[in-house]
Structures are given as structure tokens and as C-alpha cells.
Amino acid sequence: MLYGVDVAKSRIDDLDRLLLRQSSMEKATVLDLGCGSGGMSFKLGEAGAKVFAVDIEDYSKEFSIKLDLQPELKGKIQFIHDDMNNLASILRGQTFDYCLFQRSLHYLSYEAAVSLLHDLNKLVTDKMFISVTGLESDIGKSYPARTAVLSKRFAKLLPEEAKKFSIQAPLCLYQKEEFVDLLEQTGWKIDSISTSAFGNHKVVCH
Ligand SMILES: C[S@@+](CC[C@H](N)C(=O)[O-])C[C@H]1O[C@@H](n2cnc3c(N)ncnc32)[C@H](O)[C@@H]1O
């Protein structure tokens, strides 16, 4: 695996639950970025939302199998196989009430993250539910770029850790304060922030 475990395939977490509990979910539009095989895209669809799910890996077969099993969701859930760095051209001005962006932003360089979060701030009209892997997490312990400044912090894990965590792609890991700065400088206002036992920073922002 290049990009780590598809957690949403097997379970939801507290951040997912917060999004699912938004009162207007049955009329909402949601952008699920780095959606994996669509675990949360389908939960959101079942809650009534219209979902636009984007991933750089091709999960179209998984989406189509699940849609055949839940035909009532056809027309509500759309999978786009593309790089989120191309988001502005993929969406062509489309806007969303919410964005779910779980466990994926750290696969972009810091420069690309700044640009994408800036664009998202214009495209998401209500809230974003976002998490990144922290520099102080287990993954960060032997991360080769842990002392690099953010603009140069983009490196692959050492071979043993890459295998252990199923992450072969380069990463930019964040301290909590750095993640807060990144969100604020790209126009986001933070409603809540927490760090999981594993060391992922989870934010609700608008
Ligand atoms: C750890 S998985 C997270 C999947 C799911 N969101 C979850 O929370 O379990 C990271 C996902 O980000 C996707 N991804 C990584 N870089 C991407 C990019 N540049 N554009 C779109 N998706 C990307 C990967 O393919 C992978 O499905």
C-alpha cells in the first residue's frame, strides 16, 4: 500500500460521527477527499447527503459494487479517480456544504497543502472535518524529516516503518501548532481540535 490503511473501510471515528450528526445532513453536499474505498462516503449517502468522493487510487470498482448493493444511493454518490491537487479543475466551481478530509492531507507537500486548503476555503460553505498524522505519533518517531522545516519536510518512512504502517509514499507530518497555523493562514477558523491516542490531529473548522 502506498498511502496507509483505509481505516474508513472498517470503522468510523469521533470526527466522522460529528459530521454524521450535523442536523442538515439529509440535504447536504459533502466532498470526501482521499476517500479510499468509500466507507464514509456510503455512511454519508445513507444519512441522505449527496457525496462527491475523490481519490488518487482507482476505487471505481469498489464504489460500483457497493452501489449495486445499495441502488437507492445511485445518483447520490459519485467517485472521481483523480489527484486532489487538481481539485479546482475537477470541481469546476462546484461548492459543498461540508468537506471530510481524513488521514490524507499529510500525503501532500506543505506547499501543495497550503494551496489546496486555500482553494477549499472558497469551495466549502459550512464546515471541514480534517485529520492529519502528527509528528509525535508512532509514525513520526523515526520519520527521517522530523527536524526539517515545514517547507522542506516531505520524506518517505524508513523501509521497516513503511512496511509496518503500509505507507510507501512521502509524507509531511505536523506538530499540533503547525497544523493550527496551516489552517489559520489558509483562511480556516478552528471550532475544535483534539489529538488521538495514536497521535492524529483532528479538527473541525469553518
Ligand atoms: C490513509 S488513506 C485514508 C482513507 C480514508 N479517508 C480513511 O480515513 O480511512 C489515505 C487516502 O488518501 C489518498 N490520497 C493520497 N494522496 C492523494 C492525492 N494526491 N489525491 C487524492 N487522494 C490521495 C490515498 O489513495 C488513500 O486512499
mmCIF file of C-alpha atoms and ligand atoms in Angstrom:
data_model
loop_
_atom_site.group_PDB
_atom_site.id
_atom_site.type_symbol
_atom_site.label_atom_id
_atom_site.label_comp_id
_atom_site.label_asym_id
_atom_site.label_seq_id
_atom_site.Cartn_x
_atom_site.Cartn_y
_atom_site.Cartn_z
ATOM 1 C CA MET A 1 0.000 0.000 0.000
ATOM 2 C CA LEU A 2 1.229 3.450 -0.905
ATOM 3 C CA TYR A 3 -0.967 5.607 1.306
ATOM 4 C CA GLY A 4 -1.613 3.738 4.551
ATOM 5 C CA VAL A 5 -4.590 1.855 5.885
ATOM 6 C CA ASP A 6 -8.092 2.608 4.583
ATOM 7 C CA VAL A 7 -9.479 2.970 8.104
ATOM 8 C CA ALA A 8 -12.913 4.201 6.973
ATOM 9 C CA LYS A 9 -13.439 0.852 5.234
ATOM 10 C CA SER A 10 -13.777 -0.892 8.611
ATOM 11 C CA ARG A 11 -14.716 1.727 11.216
ATOM 12 C CA ILE A 12 -15.755 5.305 11.865
ATOM 13 C CA ASP A 13 -14.194 7.593 14.487
ATOM 14 C CA ASP A 14 -15.325 10.550 16.605
ATOM 15 C CA LEU A 15 -14.635 13.065 13.801
ATOM 16 C CA ASP A 16 -16.742 11.044 11.323
ATOM 17 C CA ARG A 17 -19.510 10.851 13.945
ATOM 18 C CA LEU A 18 -19.500 14.636 14.395
ATOM 19 C CA LEU A 19 -20.032 15.102 10.661
ATOM 20 C CA LEU A 20 -22.767 12.444 10.505
ATOM 21 C CA ARG A 21 -24.578 14.239 13.354
ATOM 22 C CA GLN A 22 -24.841 17.588 11.551
ATOM 23 C CA SER A 23 -28.531 18.397 11.581
ATOM 24 C CA SER A 24 -28.878 19.250 7.889
ATOM 25 C CA MET A 25 -27.214 16.041 6.634
ATOM 26 C CA GLU A 26 -30.234 14.811 4.664
ATOM 27 C CA LYS A 27 -29.936 17.820 2.306
ATOM 28 C CA ALA A 28 -26.173 18.318 2.475
ATOM 29 C CA THR A 29 -23.498 18.089 -0.180
ATOM 30 C CA VAL A 30 -20.208 16.575 1.029
ATOM 31 C CA LEU A 31 -16.768 16.422 -0.561
ATOM 32 C CA ASP A 32 -14.919 13.291 0.696
ATOM 33 C CA LEU A 33 -11.241 13.887 -0.095
ATOM 34 C CA GLY A 34 -8.860 10.918 -0.088
ATOM 35 C CA CYS A 35 -11.988 8.786 0.312
ATOM 36 C CA GLY A 36 -10.334 5.366 -0.064
ATOM 37 C CA SER A 37 -12.867 2.659 -0.893
ATOM 38 C CA GLY A 38 -15.700 4.890 0.335
ATOM 39 C CA GLY A 39 -16.518 3.647 3.842
ATOM 40 C CA MET A 40 -17.573 7.133 4.946
ATOM 41 C CA SER A 41 -18.920 8.179 1.526
ATOM 42 C CA PHE A 42 -21.548 5.449 1.870
ATOM 43 C CA LYS A 43 -22.344 6.271 5.511
ATOM 44 C CA LEU A 44 -22.912 9.884 4.425
ATOM 45 C CA GLY A 45 -25.039 8.762 1.479
ATOM 46 C CA GLU A 46 -27.134 6.578 3.804
ATOM 47 C CA ALA A 47 -27.617 9.667 6.025
ATOM 48 C CA GLY A 48 -29.088 11.452 2.984
ATOM 49 C CA ALA A 49 -26.113 13.514 1.780
ATOM 50 C CA LYS A 50 -25.028 13.911 -1.815
ATOM 51 C CA VAL A 51 -21.366 12.859 -1.875
ATOM 52 C CA PHE A 52 -18.541 13.664 -4.249
ATOM 53 C CA ALA A 53 -15.659 11.322 -3.395
ATOM 54 C CA VAL A 54 -12.115 11.823 -4.735
ATOM 55 C CA ASP A 55 -9.091 9.535 -4.545
ATOM 56 C CA ILE A 56 -5.815 9.220 -6.464
ATOM 57 C CA GLU A 57 -6.139 5.414 -6.375
ATOM 58 C CA ASP A 58 -8.798 3.867 -8.573
ATOM 59 C CA TYR A 59 -11.646 2.727 -6.324
ATOM 60 C CA SER A 60 -14.299 2.882 -9.050
ATOM 61 C CA LYS A 61 -14.853 -0.900 -8.930
ATOM 62 C CA GLU A 62 -15.421 -0.866 -5.140
ATOM 63 C CA PHE A 63 -17.854 2.055 -5.477
ATOM 64 C CA SER A 64 -19.737 0.402 -8.289
ATOM 65 C CA ILE A 65 -20.050 -2.935 -6.400
ATOM 66 C CA LYS A 66 -21.394 -1.108 -3.326
ATOM 67 C CA LEU A 67 -23.802 0.958 -5.433
ATOM 68 C CA ASP A 68 -25.172 -2.235 -6.998
ATOM 69 C CA LEU A 69 -25.848 -3.480 -3.455
ATOM 70 C CA GLN A 70 -27.494 -0.163 -2.482
ATOM 71 C CA PRO A 71 -29.167 1.030 -5.705
ATOM 72 C CA GLU A 72 -31.112 3.680 -3.751
ATOM 73 C CA LEU A 73 -27.773 5.557 -3.445
ATOM 74 C CA LYS A 74 -27.165 5.702 -7.212
ATOM 75 C CA GLY A 75 -27.073 9.357 -8.246
ATOM 76 C CA LYS A 76 -26.196 10.362 -4.664
ATOM 77 C CA ILE A 77 -22.603 9.124 -4.528
ATOM 78 C CA GLN A 78 -20.052 9.878 -7.211
ATOM 79 C CA PHE A 79 -16.448 8.614 -7.221
ATOM 80 C CA ILE A 80 -13.785 10.617 -9.049
ATOM 81 C CA HIS A 81 -10.420 8.973 -9.689
ATOM 82 C CA ASP A 82 -8.059 11.954 -9.610
ATOM 83 C CA ASP A 83 -5.328 13.786 -7.739
ATOM 84 C CA MET A 84 -6.715 16.227 -5.162
ATOM 85 C CA ASN A 85 -4.014 18.654 -6.310
ATOM 86 C CA ASN A 86 -6.235 19.114 -9.399
ATOM 87 C CA LEU A 87 -9.299 19.886 -7.293
ATOM 88 C CA ALA A 88 -10.096 23.301 -8.764
ATOM 89 C CA SER A 89 -10.224 21.860 -12.294
ATOM 90 C CA ILE A 90 -12.101 18.701 -11.201
ATOM 91 C CA LEU A 91 -14.833 20.665 -9.432
ATOM 92 C CA ARG A 92 -15.233 23.497 -11.961
ATOM 93 C CA GLY A 93 -16.786 25.907 -9.477
ATOM 94 C CA GLN A 94 -18.940 23.330 -7.655
ATOM 95 C CA THR A 95 -19.281 24.118 -3.933
ATOM 96 C CA PHE A 96 -20.072 21.891 -0.926
ATOM 97 C CA ASP A 97 -21.664 22.288 2.496
ATOM 98 C CA TYR A 98 -19.062 20.050 4.135
ATOM 99 C CA CYS A 99 -15.680 18.544 3.427
ATOM 100 C CA LEU A 100 -14.442 15.310 5.024
ATOM 101 C CA PHE A 101 -10.655 15.132 4.735
ATOM 102 C CA GLN A 102 -9.485 12.265 6.935
ATOM 103 C CA ARG A 103 -5.910 10.887 7.087
ATOM 104 C CA SER A 104 -4.872 12.190 3.652
ATOM 105 C CA LEU A 105 -3.543 15.785 3.733
ATOM 106 C CA HIS A 106 -0.124 14.637 5.006
ATOM 107 C CA TYR A 107 0.473 12.925 1.633
ATOM 108 C CA LEU A 108 0.865 16.389 0.066
ATOM 109 C CA SER A 109 3.943 18.578 0.352
ATOM 110 C CA TYR A 110 3.477 21.591 2.642
ATOM 111 C CA GLU A 111 3.345 23.920 -0.388
ATOM 112 C CA ALA A 112 0.628 21.792 -2.038
ATOM 113 C CA ALA A 113 -1.291 21.611 1.279
ATOM 114 C CA VAL A 114 -1.308 25.431 1.557
ATOM 115 C CA SER A 115 -2.621 25.795 -1.973
ATOM 116 C CA LEU A 116 -5.316 23.103 -1.589
ATOM 117 C CA LEU A 117 -6.579 24.347 1.798
ATOM 118 C CA HIS A 118 -6.798 27.854 0.383
ATOM 119 C CA ASP A 119 -8.917 26.601 -2.548
ATOM 120 C CA LEU A 120 -11.077 24.503 -0.197
ATOM 121 C CA ASN A 121 -11.807 27.545 1.942
ATOM 122 C CA LYS A 122 -13.632 29.031 -1.067
ATOM 123 C CA LEU A 123 -15.377 25.785 -2.058
ATOM 124 C CA VAL A 124 -16.694 24.646 1.342
ATOM 125 C CA THR A 125 -19.530 26.826 2.595
ATOM 126 C CA ASP A 126 -20.051 25.309 6.069
ATOM 127 C CA LYS A 127 -17.514 23.062 7.862
ATOM 128 C CA MET A 128 -14.488 20.916 7.189
ATOM 129 C CA PHE A 129 -13.678 17.798 9.260
ATOM 130 C CA ILE A 130 -9.977 17.133 8.793
ATOM 131 C CA SER A 131 -7.240 14.998 10.352
ATOM 132 C CA VAL A 132 -3.515 14.583 9.787
ATOM 133 C CA THR A 133 -0.867 12.326 11.263
ATOM 134 C CA GLY A 134 1.154 14.089 13.933
ATOM 135 C CA LEU A 135 4.915 14.375 14.151
ATOM 136 C CA GLU A 136 4.680 12.942 17.682
ATOM 137 C CA SER A 137 2.708 9.867 16.550
ATOM 138 C CA ASP A 138 4.243 6.377 16.307
ATOM 139 C CA ILE A 139 4.741 7.039 12.590
ATOM 140 C CA GLY A 140 6.713 10.210 13.414
ATOM 141 C CA LYS A 141 9.180 8.555 15.808
ATOM 142 C CA SER A 142 11.733 7.523 13.181
ATOM 143 C CA TYR A 143 10.483 9.822 10.401
ATOM 144 C CA PRO A 144 13.641 10.913 8.542
ATOM 145 C CA ALA A 145 12.463 14.548 8.049
ATOM 146 C CA ARG A 146 11.342 15.191 11.661
ATOM 147 C CA THR A 147 13.796 18.073 12.170
ATOM 148 C CA ALA A 148 13.253 19.661 8.742
ATOM 149 C CA VAL A 149 11.395 22.981 8.402
ATOM 150 C CA LEU A 150 7.852 22.544 7.075
ATOM 151 C CA SER A 151 8.659 23.799 3.577
ATOM 152 C CA LYS A 152 11.259 21.008 3.213
ATOM 153 C CA ARG A 153 9.526 18.338 5.320
ATOM 154 C CA PHE A 154 8.439 15.712 2.801
ATOM 155 C CA ALA A 155 10.048 12.284 3.085
ATOM 156 C CA LYS A 156 9.362 8.572 2.904
ATOM 157 C CA LEU A 157 9.467 6.437 6.039
ATOM 158 C CA LEU A 158 12.392 4.103 6.629
ATOM 159 C CA PRO A 159 11.802 0.692 4.957
ATOM 160 C CA GLU A 160 10.824 -1.133 8.165
ATOM 161 C CA GLU A 161 8.299 1.548 9.241
ATOM 162 C CA ALA A 162 6.998 1.900 5.676
ATOM 163 C CA LYS A 163 6.143 -1.812 5.760
ATOM 164 C CA LYS A 164 4.735 -1.698 9.295
ATOM 165 C CA PHE A 165 2.392 1.222 8.543
ATOM 166 C CA SER A 166 1.730 0.321 4.859
ATOM 167 C CA ILE A 167 2.962 3.762 3.760
ATOM 168 C CA GLN A 168 5.338 3.921 0.786
ATOM 169 C CA ALA A 169 4.522 7.498 -0.308
ATOM 170 C CA PRO A 170 6.370 10.555 1.048
ATOM 171 C CA LEU A 171 4.732 12.387 3.949
ATOM 172 C CA CYS A 172 4.666 15.759 5.666
ATOM 173 C CA LEU A 173 3.874 15.192 9.364
ATOM 174 C CA TYR A 174 2.669 18.047 11.595
ATOM 175 C CA GLN A 175 3.026 19.246 15.150
ATOM 176 C CA LYS A 176 -0.340 20.366 16.538
ATOM 177 C CA GLU A 177 0.656 24.070 16.482
ATOM 178 C CA GLU A 178 1.925 23.777 12.888
ATOM 179 C CA PHE A 179 -1.377 22.259 11.782
ATOM 180 C CA VAL A 180 -3.309 25.059 13.504
ATOM 181 C CA ASP A 181 -1.087 27.671 11.757
ATOM 182 C CA LEU A 182 -1.559 25.967 8.393
ATOM 183 C CA LEU A 183 -5.352 26.036 8.727
ATOM 184 C CA GLU A 184 -5.479 29.620 10.008
ATOM 185 C CA GLN A 185 -3.149 31.016 7.348
ATOM 186 C CA THR A 186 -5.317 29.432 4.642
ATOM 187 C CA GLY A 187 -8.441 31.157 5.970
ATOM 188 C CA TRP A 188 -9.958 28.497 8.260
ATOM 189 C CA LYS A 189 -11.330 29.218 11.723
ATOM 190 C CA ILE A 190 -10.958 26.330 14.166
ATOM 191 C CA ASP A 191 -14.046 25.190 16.113
ATOM 192 C CA SER A 192 -12.358 22.260 17.875
ATOM 193 C CA ILE A 193 -9.079 20.364 17.883
ATOM 194 C CA SER A 194 -8.014 17.124 19.547
ATOM 195 C CA THR A 195 -5.169 14.641 19.254
ATOM 196 C CA SER A 196 -5.957 10.913 19.270
ATOM 197 C CA ALA A 197 -4.058 8.325 21.310
ATOM 198 C CA PHE A 198 -2.283 7.325 18.079
ATOM 199 C CA GLY A 199 -1.182 10.943 17.505
ATOM 200 C CA ASN A 200 -3.515 12.124 14.739
ATOM 201 C CA HIS A 201 -4.612 15.777 14.982
ATOM 202 C CA LYS A 202 -8.361 16.119 14.330
ATOM 203 C CA VAL A 203 -10.008 19.447 13.588
ATOM 204 C CA VAL A 204 -13.464 20.803 12.891
ATOM 205 C CA CYS A 205 -13.183 24.200 11.205
ATOM 206 C CA HIS A 206 -15.213 26.626 9.114
HETATM 207 C C1 LIG B 1 -4.926 6.505 4.875
HETATM 208 S S1 LIG B 1 -5.986 6.546 3.490
HETATM 209 C C2 LIG B 1 -7.424 7.321 4.208
HETATM 210 C C3 LIG B 1 -8.700 6.808 3.618
HETATM 211 C C4 LIG B 1 -9.944 7.280 4.350
HETATM 212 N N1 LIG B 1 -10.153 8.710 4.157
HETATM 213 C C5 LIG B 1 -9.837 6.997 5.841
HETATM 214 O O1 LIG B 1 -9.954 7.947 6.648
HETATM 215 O O2 LIG B 1 -9.647 5.840 6.214
HETATM 216 C C6 LIG B 1 -5.338 7.920 2.523
HETATM 217 C C7 LIG B 1 -6.046 8.076 1.195
HETATM 218 O O3 LIG B 1 -5.588 9.282 0.553
HETATM 219 C C8 LIG B 1 -5.488 9.015 -0.832
HETATM 220 N N2 LIG B 1 -4.587 10.017 -1.440
HETATM 221 C C9 LIG B 1 -3.260 10.215 -1.182
HETATM 222 N N3 LIG B 1 -2.779 11.222 -1.937
HETATM 223 C C10 LIG B 1 -3.820 11.664 -2.689
HETATM 224 C C11 LIG B 1 -3.948 12.683 -3.684
HETATM 225 N N4 LIG B 1 -2.917 13.450 -4.055
HETATM 226 N N5 LIG B 1 -5.167 12.888 -4.247
HETATM 227 C C12 LIG B 1 -6.236 12.105 -3.890
HETATM 228 N N6 LIG B 1 -6.165 11.117 -2.966
HETATM 229 C C13 LIG B 1 -4.973 10.902 -2.365
HETATM 230 C C14 LIG B 1 -4.960 7.592 -0.885
HETATM 231 O O4 LIG B 1 -5.121 6.967 -2.119
HETATM 232 C C15 LIG B 1 -5.752 6.935 0.248
HETATM 233 O O5 LIG B 1 -6.950 6.361 -0.214
#
